[in-house]
Short mmCIF file of C-alpha atoms in Angstrom, two decimals:
data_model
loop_
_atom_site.label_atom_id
_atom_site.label_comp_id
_atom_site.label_asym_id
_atom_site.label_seq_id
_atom_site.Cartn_x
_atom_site.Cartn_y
_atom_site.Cartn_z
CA UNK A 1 113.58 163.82 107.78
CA UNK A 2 111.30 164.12 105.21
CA UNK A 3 111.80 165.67 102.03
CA UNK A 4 108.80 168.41 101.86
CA UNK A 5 110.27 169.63 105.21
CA UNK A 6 109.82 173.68 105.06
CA UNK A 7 113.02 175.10 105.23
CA UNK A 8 114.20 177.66 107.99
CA UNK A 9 115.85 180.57 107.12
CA UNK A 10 119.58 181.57 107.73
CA UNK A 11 118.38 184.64 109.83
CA UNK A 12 116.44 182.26 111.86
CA UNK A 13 119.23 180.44 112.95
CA UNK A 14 121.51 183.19 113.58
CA UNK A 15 119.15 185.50 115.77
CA UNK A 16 118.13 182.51 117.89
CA UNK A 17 121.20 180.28 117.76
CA UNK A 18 121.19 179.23 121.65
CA UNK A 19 117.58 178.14 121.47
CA UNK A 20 117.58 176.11 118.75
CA UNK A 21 120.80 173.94 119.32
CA UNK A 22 120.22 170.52 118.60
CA UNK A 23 117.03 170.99 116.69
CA UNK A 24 117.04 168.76 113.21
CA UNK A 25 115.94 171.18 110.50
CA UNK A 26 116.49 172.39 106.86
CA UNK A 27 118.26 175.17 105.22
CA UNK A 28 118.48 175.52 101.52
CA UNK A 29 120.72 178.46 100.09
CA UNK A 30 124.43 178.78 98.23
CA UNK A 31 128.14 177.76 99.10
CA UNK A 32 129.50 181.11 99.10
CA UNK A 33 133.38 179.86 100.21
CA UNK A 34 134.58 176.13 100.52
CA UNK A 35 137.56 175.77 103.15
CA UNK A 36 138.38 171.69 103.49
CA UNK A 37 140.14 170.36 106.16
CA UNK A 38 140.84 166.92 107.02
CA UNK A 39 137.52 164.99 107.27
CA UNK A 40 135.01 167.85 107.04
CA UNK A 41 134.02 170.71 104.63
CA UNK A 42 133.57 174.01 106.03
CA UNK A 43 130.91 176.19 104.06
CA UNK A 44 130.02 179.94 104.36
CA UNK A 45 126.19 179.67 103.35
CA UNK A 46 123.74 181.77 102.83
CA UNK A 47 120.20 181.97 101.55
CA UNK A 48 119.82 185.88 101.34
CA UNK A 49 117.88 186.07 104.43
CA UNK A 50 120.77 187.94 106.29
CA UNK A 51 123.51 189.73 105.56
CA UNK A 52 125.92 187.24 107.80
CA UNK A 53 126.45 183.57 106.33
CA UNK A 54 126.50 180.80 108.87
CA UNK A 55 128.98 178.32 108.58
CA UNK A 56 128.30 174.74 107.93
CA UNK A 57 130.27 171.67 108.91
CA UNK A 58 129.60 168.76 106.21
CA UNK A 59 132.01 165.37 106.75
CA UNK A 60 133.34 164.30 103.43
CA UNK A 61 132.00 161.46 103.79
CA UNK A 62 128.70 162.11 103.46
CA UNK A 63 129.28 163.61 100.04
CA UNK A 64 128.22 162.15 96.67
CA UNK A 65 130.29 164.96 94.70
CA UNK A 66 133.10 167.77 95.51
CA UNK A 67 131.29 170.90 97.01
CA UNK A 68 131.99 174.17 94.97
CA UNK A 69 131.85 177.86 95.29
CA UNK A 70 128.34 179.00 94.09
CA UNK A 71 126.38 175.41 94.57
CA UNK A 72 122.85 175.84 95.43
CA UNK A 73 122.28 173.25 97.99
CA UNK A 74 119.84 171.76 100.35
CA UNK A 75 120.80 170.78 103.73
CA UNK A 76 119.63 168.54 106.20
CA UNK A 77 120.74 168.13 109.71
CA UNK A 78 120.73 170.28 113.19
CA UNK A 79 122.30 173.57 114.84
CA UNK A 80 125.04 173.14 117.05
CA UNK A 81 127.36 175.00 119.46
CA UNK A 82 130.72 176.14 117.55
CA UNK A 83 133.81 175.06 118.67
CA UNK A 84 136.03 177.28 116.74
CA UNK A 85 135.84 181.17 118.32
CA UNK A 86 134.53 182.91 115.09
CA UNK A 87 130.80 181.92 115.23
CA UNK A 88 128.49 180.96 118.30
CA UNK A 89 126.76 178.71 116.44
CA UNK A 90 127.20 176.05 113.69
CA UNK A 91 124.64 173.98 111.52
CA UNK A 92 126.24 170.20 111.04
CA UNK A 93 124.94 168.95 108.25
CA UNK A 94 123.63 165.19 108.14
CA UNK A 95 122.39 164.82 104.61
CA UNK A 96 123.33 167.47 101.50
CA UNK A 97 121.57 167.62 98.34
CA UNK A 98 122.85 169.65 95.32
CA UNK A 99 120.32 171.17 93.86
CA UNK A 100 122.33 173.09 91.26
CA UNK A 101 126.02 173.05 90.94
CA UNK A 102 129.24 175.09 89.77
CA UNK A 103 132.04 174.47 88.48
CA UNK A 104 135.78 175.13 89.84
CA UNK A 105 136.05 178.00 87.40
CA UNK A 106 132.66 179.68 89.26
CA UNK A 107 133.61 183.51 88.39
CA UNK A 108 132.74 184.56 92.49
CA UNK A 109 135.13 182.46 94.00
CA UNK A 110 137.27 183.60 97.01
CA UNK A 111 140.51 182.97 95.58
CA UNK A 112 140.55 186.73 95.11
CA UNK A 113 138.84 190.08 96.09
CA UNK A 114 136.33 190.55 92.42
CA UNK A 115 135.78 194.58 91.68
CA UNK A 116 132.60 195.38 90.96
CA UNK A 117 133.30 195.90 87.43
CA UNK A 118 133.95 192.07 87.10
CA UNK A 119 130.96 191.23 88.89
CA UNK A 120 128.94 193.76 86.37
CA UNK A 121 130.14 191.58 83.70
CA UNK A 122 128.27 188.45 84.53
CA UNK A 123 124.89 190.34 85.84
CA UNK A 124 123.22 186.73 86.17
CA UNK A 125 125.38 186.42 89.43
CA UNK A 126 125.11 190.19 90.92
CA UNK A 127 121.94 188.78 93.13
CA UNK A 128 125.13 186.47 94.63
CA UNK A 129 127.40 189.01 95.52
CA UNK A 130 127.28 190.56 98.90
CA UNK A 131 127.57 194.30 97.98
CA UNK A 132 124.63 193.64 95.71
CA UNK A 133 122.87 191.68 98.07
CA UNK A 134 123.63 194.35 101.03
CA UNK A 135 122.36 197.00 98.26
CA UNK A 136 119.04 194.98 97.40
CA UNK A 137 118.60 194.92 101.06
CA UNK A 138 118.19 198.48 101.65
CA UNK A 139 116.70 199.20 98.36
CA UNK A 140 113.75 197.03 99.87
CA UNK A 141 114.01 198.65 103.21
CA UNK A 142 114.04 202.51 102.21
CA UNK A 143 111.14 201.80 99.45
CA UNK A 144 109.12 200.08 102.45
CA UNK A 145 109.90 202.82 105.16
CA UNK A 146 108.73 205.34 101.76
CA UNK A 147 105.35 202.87 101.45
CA UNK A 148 104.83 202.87 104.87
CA UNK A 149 105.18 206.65 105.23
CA UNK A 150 102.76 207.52 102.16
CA UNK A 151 100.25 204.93 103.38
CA UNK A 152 100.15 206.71 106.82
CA UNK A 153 99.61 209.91 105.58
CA UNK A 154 96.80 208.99 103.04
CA UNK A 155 99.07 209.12 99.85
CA UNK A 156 98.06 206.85 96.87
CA UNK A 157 100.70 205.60 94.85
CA UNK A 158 100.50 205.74 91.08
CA UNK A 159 102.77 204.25 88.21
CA UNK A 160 103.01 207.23 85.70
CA UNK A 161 104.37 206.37 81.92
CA UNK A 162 108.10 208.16 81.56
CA UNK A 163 108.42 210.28 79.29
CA UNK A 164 111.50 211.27 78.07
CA UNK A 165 113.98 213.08 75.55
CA UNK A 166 116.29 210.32 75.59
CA UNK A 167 115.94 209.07 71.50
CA UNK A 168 117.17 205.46 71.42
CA UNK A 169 118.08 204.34 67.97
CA UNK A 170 115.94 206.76 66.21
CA UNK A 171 112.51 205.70 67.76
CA UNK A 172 112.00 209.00 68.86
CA UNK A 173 111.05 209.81 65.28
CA UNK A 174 108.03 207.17 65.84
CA UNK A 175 106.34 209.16 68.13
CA UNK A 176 105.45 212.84 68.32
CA UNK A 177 104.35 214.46 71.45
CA UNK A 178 102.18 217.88 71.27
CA UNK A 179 101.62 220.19 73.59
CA UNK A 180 98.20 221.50 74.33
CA UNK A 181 99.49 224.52 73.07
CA UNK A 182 98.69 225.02 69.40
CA UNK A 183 102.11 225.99 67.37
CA UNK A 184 102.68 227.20 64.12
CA UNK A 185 103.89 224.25 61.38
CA UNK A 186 106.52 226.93 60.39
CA UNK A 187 108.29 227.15 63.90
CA UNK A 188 109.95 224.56 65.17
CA UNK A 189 108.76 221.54 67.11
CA UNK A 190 108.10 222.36 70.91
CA UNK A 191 110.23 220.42 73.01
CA UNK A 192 109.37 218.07 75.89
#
């Protein structure tokens, strides 16, 4: 395989398992659990395209370095029927490349169930987490389906300024908003 092959996406693989057993191809994306057994790693990837990871089988031995929660990795090899009953299909990987790597200490591990307070606390990683991912998801769909709608119905959309009464560390004072109305400098300021 080359190495400028175009990667296929997780959803891809899922939605037309059946058809494309056997076919060599790419998938880049992160570890997001690590179960080893014996002579093989078993990895829960994903690469955001769906909400469902797809498990990967990678022998040990093919392995320059230990395989962590949270690597970023690129992997090389073909989709295959599962054996084990919790998955149809299975992507056996023939070549892995870590493209960025964890540590043990990786603060999204599955060791244990993380509340979303946790997770707040390192907002670098949110975009990892599947309630965030699952909420980014239909963020993006209900803002299309609100596009789509608009654009139907002849709407333009505009990006107003926002303007508030929210004064954040006295830089309200910096600014002074009038209104077209014409007050008195004796009575008090109007407010917006």
């Amino acid at each position: 395989m080359s190495g400028s092959a175009k990667a296929t996406l997780v959803r891809t693989l899922l939605a037309n398992g059946t058809l494309l057993t056997g076919k060599k191809c790419t998938i880049n994306g992160t570890v997001k659990r690590v179960r080893s057994l014996k002579q093989n790693y078993f990895l829960a990837f994903n690469d955001g395209s769906h909400h469902s990871h797809i498990q990967v089988v990678v022998p040990t031995c093919s392995l320059e370095s230990k395989i962590h929660n949270g690597d970023v990795l690129k992997i090389e090899g073909h989709l295959a029927m599962s054996e084990g009953g919790q998955q149809e299909v299975e992507f056996v990987a023939q070549r892995v490349v870590k493209m960025s790597g964890s540590s043990e200490s990786f603060p999204l591990s599955n060791s244990h169930k993380m509340s979303l307070d946790m997770i707040r606390r390192h907002p670098h990683l949110q975009s990892r987490a599947d309630y965030f991912q699952s909420m980014t998801r239909l963020r993006s769909a209900a803002e299309w389906a609100m596009h789509e709608f608009f654009q139907k119905h002849n709407f333009v959309k505009i990006s107003t300024p926002v303007i508030t009464s929210n004064d954040c560390e006295g830089a309200g004072e910096c600014f002074l908003i009038n209104s077209a109305v014409q007050t008195d400098k004796t009575k008090e300021k109007p407010s917006v």
